[in-house]
JSON list of C-alpha atoms in Angstrom, two decimals:
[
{"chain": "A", "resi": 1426, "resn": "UNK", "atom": "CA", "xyz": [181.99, 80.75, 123.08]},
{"chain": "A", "resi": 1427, "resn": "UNK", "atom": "CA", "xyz": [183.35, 79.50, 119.34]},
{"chain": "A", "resi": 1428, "resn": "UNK", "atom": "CA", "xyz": [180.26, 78.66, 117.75]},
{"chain": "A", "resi": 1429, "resn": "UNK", "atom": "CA", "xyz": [179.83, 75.25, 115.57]},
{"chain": "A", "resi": 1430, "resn": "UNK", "atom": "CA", "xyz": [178.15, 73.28, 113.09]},
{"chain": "A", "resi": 1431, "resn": "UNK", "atom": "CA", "xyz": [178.09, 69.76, 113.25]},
{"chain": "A", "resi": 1432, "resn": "UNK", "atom": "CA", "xyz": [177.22, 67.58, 110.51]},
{"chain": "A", "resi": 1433, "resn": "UNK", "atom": "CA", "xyz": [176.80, 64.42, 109.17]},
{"chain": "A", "resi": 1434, "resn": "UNK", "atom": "CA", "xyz": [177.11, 64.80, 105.59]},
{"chain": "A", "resi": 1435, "resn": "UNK", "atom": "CA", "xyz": [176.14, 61.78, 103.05]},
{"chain": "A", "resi": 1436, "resn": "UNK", "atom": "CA", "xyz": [174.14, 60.58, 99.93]},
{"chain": "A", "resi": 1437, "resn": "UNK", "atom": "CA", "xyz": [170.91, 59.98, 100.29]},
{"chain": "A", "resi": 1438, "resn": "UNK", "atom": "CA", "xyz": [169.21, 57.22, 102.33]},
{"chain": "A", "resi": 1439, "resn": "UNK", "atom": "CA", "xyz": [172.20, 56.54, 104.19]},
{"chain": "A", "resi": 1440, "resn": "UNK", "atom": "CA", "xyz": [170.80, 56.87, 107.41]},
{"chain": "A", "resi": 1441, "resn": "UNK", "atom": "CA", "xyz": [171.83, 61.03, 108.28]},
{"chain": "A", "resi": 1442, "resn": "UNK", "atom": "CA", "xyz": [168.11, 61.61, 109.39]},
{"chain": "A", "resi": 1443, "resn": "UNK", "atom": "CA", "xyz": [167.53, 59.00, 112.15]},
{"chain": "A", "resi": 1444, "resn": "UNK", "atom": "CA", "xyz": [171.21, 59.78, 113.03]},
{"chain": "A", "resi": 1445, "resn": "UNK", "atom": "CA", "xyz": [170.84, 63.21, 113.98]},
{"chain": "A", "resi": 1446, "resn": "UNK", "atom": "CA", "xyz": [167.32, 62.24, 115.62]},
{"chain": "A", "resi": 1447, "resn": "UNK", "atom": "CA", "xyz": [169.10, 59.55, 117.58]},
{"chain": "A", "resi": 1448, "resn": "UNK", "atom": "CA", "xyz": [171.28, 62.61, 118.81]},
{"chain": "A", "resi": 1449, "resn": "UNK", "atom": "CA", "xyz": [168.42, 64.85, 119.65]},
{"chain": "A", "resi": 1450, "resn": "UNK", "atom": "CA", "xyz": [166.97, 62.12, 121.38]},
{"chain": "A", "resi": 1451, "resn": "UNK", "atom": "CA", "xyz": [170.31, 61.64, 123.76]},
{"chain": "A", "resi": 1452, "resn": "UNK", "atom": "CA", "xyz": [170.91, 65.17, 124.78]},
{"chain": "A", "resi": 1453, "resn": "UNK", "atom": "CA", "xyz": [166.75, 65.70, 125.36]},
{"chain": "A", "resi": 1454, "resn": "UNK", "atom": "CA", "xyz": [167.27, 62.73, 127.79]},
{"chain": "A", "resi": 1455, "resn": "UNK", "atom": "CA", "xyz": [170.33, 64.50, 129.56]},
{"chain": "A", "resi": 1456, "resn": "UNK", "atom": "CA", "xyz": [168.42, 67.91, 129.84]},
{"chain": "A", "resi": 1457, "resn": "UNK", "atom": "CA", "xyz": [165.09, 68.79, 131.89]},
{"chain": "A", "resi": 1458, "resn": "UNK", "atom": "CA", "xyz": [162.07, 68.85, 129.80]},
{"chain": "A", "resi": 1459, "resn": "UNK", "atom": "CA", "xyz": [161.67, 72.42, 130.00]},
{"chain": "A", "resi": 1460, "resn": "UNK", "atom": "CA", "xyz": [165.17, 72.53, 128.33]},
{"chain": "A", "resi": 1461, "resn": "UNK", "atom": "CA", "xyz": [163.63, 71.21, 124.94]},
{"chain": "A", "resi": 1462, "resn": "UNK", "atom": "CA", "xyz": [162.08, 73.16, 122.72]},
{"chain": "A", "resi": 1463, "resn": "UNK", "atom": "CA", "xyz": [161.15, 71.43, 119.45]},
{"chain": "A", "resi": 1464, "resn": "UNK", "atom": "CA", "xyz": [160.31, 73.47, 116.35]},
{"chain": "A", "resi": 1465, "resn": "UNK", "atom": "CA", "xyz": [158.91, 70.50, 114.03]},
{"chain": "A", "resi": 1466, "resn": "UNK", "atom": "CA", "xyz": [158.01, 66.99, 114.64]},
{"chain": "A", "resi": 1467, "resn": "UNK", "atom": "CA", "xyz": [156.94, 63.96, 117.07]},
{"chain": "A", "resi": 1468, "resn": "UNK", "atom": "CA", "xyz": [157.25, 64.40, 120.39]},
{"chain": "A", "resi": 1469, "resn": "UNK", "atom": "CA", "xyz": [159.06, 61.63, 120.90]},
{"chain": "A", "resi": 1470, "resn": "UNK", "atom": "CA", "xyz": [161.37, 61.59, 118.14]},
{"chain": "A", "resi": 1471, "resn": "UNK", "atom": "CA", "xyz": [161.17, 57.99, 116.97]},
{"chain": "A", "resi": 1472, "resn": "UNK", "atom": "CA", "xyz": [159.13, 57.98, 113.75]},
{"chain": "A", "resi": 1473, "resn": "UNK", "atom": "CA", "xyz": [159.92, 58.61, 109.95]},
{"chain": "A", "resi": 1474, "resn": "UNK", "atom": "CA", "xyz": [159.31, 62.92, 110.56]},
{"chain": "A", "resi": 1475, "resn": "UNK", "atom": "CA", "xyz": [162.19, 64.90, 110.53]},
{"chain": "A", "resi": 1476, "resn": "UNK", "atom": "CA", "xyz": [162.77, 67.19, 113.82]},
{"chain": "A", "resi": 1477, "resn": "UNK", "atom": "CA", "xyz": [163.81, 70.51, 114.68]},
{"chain": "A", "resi": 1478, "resn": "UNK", "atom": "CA", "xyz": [164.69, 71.82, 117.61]},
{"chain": "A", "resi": 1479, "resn": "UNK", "atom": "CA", "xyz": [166.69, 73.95, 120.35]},
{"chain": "A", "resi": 1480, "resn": "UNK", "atom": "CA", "xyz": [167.95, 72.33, 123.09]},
{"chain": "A", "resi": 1481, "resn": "UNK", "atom": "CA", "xyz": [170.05, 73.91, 126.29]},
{"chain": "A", "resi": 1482, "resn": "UNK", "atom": "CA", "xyz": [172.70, 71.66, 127.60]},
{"chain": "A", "resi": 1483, "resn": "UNK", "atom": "CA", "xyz": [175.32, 72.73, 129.93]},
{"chain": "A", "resi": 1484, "resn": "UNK", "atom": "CA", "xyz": [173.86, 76.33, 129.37]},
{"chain": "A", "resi": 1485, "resn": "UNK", "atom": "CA", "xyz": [174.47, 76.26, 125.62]},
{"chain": "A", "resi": 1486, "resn": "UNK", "atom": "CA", "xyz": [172.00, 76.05, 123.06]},
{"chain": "A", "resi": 1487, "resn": "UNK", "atom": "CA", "xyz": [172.16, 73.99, 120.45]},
{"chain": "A", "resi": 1488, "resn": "UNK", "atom": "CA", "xyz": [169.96, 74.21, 117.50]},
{"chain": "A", "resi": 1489, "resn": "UNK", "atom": "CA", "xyz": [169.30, 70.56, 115.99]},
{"chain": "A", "resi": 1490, "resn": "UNK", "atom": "CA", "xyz": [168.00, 69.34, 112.17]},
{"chain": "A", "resi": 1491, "resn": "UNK", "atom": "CA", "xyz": [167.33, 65.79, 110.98]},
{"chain": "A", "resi": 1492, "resn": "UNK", "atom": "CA", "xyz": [165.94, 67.28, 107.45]},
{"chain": "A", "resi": 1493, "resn": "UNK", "atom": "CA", "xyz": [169.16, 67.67, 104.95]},
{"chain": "A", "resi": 1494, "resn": "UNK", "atom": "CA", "xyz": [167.24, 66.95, 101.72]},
{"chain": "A", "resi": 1495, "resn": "UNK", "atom": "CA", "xyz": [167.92, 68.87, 98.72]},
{"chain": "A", "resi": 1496, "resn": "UNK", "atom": "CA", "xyz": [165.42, 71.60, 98.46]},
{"chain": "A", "resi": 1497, "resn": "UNK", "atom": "CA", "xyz": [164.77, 71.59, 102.29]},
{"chain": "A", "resi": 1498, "resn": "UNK", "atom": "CA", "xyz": [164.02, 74.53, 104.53]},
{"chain": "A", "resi": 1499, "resn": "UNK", "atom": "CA", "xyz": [167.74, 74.04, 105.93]},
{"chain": "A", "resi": 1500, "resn": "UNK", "atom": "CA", "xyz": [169.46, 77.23, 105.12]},
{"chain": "A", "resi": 1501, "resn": "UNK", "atom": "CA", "xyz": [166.26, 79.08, 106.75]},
{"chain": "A", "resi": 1502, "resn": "UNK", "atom": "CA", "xyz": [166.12, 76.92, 109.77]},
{"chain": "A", "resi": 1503, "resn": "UNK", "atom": "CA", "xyz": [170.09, 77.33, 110.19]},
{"chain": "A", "resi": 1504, "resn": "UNK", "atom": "CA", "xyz": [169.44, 81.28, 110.12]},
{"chain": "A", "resi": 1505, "resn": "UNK", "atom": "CA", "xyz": [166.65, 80.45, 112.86]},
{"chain": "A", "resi": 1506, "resn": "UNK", "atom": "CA", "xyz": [168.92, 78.81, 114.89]},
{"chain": "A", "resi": 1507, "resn": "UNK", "atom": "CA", "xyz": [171.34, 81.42, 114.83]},
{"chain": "A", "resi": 1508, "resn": "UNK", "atom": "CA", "xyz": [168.41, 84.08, 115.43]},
{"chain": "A", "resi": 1509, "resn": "UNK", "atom": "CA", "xyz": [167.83, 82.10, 118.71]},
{"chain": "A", "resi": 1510, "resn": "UNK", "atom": "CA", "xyz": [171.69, 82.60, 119.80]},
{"chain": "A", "resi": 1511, "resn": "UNK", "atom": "CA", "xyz": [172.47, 78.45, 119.32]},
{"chain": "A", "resi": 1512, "resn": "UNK", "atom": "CA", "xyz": [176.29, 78.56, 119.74]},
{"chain": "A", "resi": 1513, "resn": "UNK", "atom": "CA", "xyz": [176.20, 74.80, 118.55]},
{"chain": "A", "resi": 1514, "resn": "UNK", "atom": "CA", "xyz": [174.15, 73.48, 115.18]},
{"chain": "A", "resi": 1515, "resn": "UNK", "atom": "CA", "xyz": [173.99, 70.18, 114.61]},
{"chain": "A", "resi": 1516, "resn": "UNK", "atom": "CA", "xyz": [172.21, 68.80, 110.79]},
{"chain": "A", "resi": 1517, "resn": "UNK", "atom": "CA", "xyz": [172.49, 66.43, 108.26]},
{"chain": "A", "resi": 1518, "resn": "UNK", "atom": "CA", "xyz": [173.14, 67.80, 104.84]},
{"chain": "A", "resi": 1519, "resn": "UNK", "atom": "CA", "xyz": [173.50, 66.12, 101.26]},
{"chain": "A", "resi": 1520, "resn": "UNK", "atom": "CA", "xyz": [177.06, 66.69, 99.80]},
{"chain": "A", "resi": 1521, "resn": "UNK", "atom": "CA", "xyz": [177.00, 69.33, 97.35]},
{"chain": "A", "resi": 1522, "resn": "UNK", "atom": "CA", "xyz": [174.09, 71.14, 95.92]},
{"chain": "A", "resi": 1523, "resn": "UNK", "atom": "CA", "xyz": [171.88, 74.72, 96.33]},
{"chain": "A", "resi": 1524, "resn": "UNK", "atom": "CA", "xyz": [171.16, 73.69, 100.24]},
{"chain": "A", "resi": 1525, "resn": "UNK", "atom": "CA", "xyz": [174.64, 72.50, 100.77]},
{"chain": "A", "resi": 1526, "resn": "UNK", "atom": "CA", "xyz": [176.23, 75.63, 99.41]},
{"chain": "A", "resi": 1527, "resn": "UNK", "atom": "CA", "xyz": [173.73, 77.91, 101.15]},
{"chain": "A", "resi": 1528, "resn": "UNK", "atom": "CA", "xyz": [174.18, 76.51, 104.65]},
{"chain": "A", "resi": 1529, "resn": "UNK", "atom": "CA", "xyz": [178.13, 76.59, 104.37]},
{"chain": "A", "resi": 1530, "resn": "UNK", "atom": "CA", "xyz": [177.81, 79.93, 102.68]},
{"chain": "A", "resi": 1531, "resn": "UNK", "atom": "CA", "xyz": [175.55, 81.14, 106.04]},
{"chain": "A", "resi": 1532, "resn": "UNK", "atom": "CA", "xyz": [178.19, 79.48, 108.52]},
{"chain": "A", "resi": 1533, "resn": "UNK", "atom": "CA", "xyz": [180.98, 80.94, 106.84]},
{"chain": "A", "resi": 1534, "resn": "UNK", "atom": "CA", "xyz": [179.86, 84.28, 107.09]},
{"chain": "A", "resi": 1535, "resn": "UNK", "atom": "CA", "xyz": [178.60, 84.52, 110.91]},
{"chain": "A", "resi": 1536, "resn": "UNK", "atom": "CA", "xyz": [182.07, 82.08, 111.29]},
{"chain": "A", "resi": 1537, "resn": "UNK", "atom": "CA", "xyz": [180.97, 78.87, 113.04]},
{"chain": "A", "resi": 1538, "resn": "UNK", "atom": "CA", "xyz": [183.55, 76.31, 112.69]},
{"chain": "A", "resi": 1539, "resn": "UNK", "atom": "CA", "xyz": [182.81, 72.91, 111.04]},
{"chain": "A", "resi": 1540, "resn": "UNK", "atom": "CA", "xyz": [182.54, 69.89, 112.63]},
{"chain": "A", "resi": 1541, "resn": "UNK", "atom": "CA", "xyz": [182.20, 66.97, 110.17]},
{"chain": "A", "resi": 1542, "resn": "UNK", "atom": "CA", "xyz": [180.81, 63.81, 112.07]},
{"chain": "A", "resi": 1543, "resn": "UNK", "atom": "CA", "xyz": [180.08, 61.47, 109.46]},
{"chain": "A", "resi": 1544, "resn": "UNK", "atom": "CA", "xyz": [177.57, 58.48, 111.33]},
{"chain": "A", "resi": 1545, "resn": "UNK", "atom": "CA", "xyz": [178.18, 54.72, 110.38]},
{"chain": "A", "resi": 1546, "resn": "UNK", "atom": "CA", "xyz": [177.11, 53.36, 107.06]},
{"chain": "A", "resi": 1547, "resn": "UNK", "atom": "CA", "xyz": [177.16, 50.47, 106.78]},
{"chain": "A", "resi": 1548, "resn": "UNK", "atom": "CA", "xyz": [174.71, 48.44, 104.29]},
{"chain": "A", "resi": 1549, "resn": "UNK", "atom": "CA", "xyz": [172.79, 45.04, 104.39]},
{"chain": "A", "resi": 1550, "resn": "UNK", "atom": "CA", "xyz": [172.76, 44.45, 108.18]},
{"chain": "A", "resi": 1551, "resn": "UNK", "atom": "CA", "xyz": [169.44, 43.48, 110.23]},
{"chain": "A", "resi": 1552, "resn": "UNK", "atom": "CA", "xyz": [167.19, 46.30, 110.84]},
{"chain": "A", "resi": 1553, "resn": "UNK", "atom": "CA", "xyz": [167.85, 45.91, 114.29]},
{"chain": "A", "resi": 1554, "resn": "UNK", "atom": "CA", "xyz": [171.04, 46.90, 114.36]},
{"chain": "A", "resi": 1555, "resn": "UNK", "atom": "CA", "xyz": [170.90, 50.41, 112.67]},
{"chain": "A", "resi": 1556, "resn": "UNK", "atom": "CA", "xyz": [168.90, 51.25, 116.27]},
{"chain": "A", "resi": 1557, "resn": "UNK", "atom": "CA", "xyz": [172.11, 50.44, 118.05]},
{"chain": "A", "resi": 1558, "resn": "UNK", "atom": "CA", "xyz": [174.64, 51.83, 115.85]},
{"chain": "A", "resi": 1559, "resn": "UNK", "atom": "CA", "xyz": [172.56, 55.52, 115.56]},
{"chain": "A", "resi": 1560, "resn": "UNK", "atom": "CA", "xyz": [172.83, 55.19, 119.89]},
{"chain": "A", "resi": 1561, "resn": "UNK", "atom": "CA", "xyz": [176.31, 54.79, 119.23]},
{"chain": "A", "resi": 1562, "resn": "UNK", "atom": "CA", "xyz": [176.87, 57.50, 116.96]},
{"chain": "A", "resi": 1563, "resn": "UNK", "atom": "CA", "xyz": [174.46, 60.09, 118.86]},
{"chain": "A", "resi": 1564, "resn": "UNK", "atom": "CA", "xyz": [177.00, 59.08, 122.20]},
{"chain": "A", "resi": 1565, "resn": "UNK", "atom": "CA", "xyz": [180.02, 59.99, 120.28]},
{"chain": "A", "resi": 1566, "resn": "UNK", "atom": "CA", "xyz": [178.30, 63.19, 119.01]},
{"chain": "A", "resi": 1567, "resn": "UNK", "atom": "CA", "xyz": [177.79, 64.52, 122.36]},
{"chain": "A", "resi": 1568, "resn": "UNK", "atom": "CA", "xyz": [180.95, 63.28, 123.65]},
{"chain": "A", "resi": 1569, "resn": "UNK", "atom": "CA", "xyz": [181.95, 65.94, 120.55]},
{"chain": "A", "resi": 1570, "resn": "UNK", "atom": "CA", "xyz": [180.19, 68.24, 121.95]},
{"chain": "A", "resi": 1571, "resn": "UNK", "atom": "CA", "xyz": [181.61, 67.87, 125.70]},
{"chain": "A", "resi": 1572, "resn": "UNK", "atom": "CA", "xyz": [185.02, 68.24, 124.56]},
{"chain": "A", "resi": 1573, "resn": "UNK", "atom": "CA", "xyz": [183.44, 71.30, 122.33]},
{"chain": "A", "resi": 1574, "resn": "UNK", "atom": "CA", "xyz": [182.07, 73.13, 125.45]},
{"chain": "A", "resi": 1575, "resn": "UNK", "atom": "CA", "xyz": [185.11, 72.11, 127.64]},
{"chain": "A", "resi": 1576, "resn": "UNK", "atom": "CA", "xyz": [187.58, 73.77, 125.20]},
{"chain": "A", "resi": 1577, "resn": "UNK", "atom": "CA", "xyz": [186.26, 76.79, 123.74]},
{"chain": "A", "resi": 1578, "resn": "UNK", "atom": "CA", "xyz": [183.37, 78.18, 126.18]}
]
């Protein structure tokens, strides 16, 4: 299979966290429970901690970060993910900087394609809503990764 990253890539507190939770959250609801492996964080996904994880859907893994902040473990937890075979990545990652660089420069070299799935940002809306719109996002995600599976496994 073509391995890929997906990632939501954005200045900070623009939501990329709970984003890429919301989409762990969807494909650990499509999966069986012993299909879920998380690394780091809740077990159910929903507060302020970032989460890690590995989860197998239609018999791919696919390695999954919510914690993109400069100075991060990301570039080490990418290399984990691709230690534990994940054919898919999906993380949210600042724009430029050390981590940026150093996860692109890890891709690159074991060449995983990249996916850029930028989530909605949109500012000064009811709290409520940014719930909704991270479901949203998190279904087009894995609709990404359908089409992903479908054409290059």
């Amino acid at each position: 299979m073509k391995q890929v990253l997906f990632y939501d890539k954005g200045y900070e507190k623009t939501g990329k966290s709970a984003s890429i939770k919301a989409v762990f959250r969807e494909l650990a609801s499509r999966v069986p429970k012993e299909d879920v492996k998380r690394l780091e964080g809740s077990e159910d996904a929903y507060v302020k901690a970032d989460i890690r994880g590995i989860i197998k859907y239609r018999d791919v893994k696919i390695g999954i970060e919510s914690q993109g902040d400069p100075q991060s473990k990301l570039p080490n937890h990418i290399c984990e993910f691709i230690g534990n075979n994940c054919s898919i990545i999906v993380c949210a990652c600042r724009t430029k900087g050390m981590d940026f660089d150093g996860v692109f420069d890890i891709i690159r070299a074991k060449s995983y394609a990249e996916f850029a799935c930028p989530h909605f940002c949109v500012k000064d809306l009811p709290d409520d809503t940014y719930p909704q719109l991270n479901g949203e996002y998190a279904c087009q995600v894995v609709r990404w990764i359908d089409w992903w599976i479908d054409n290059y496994k």
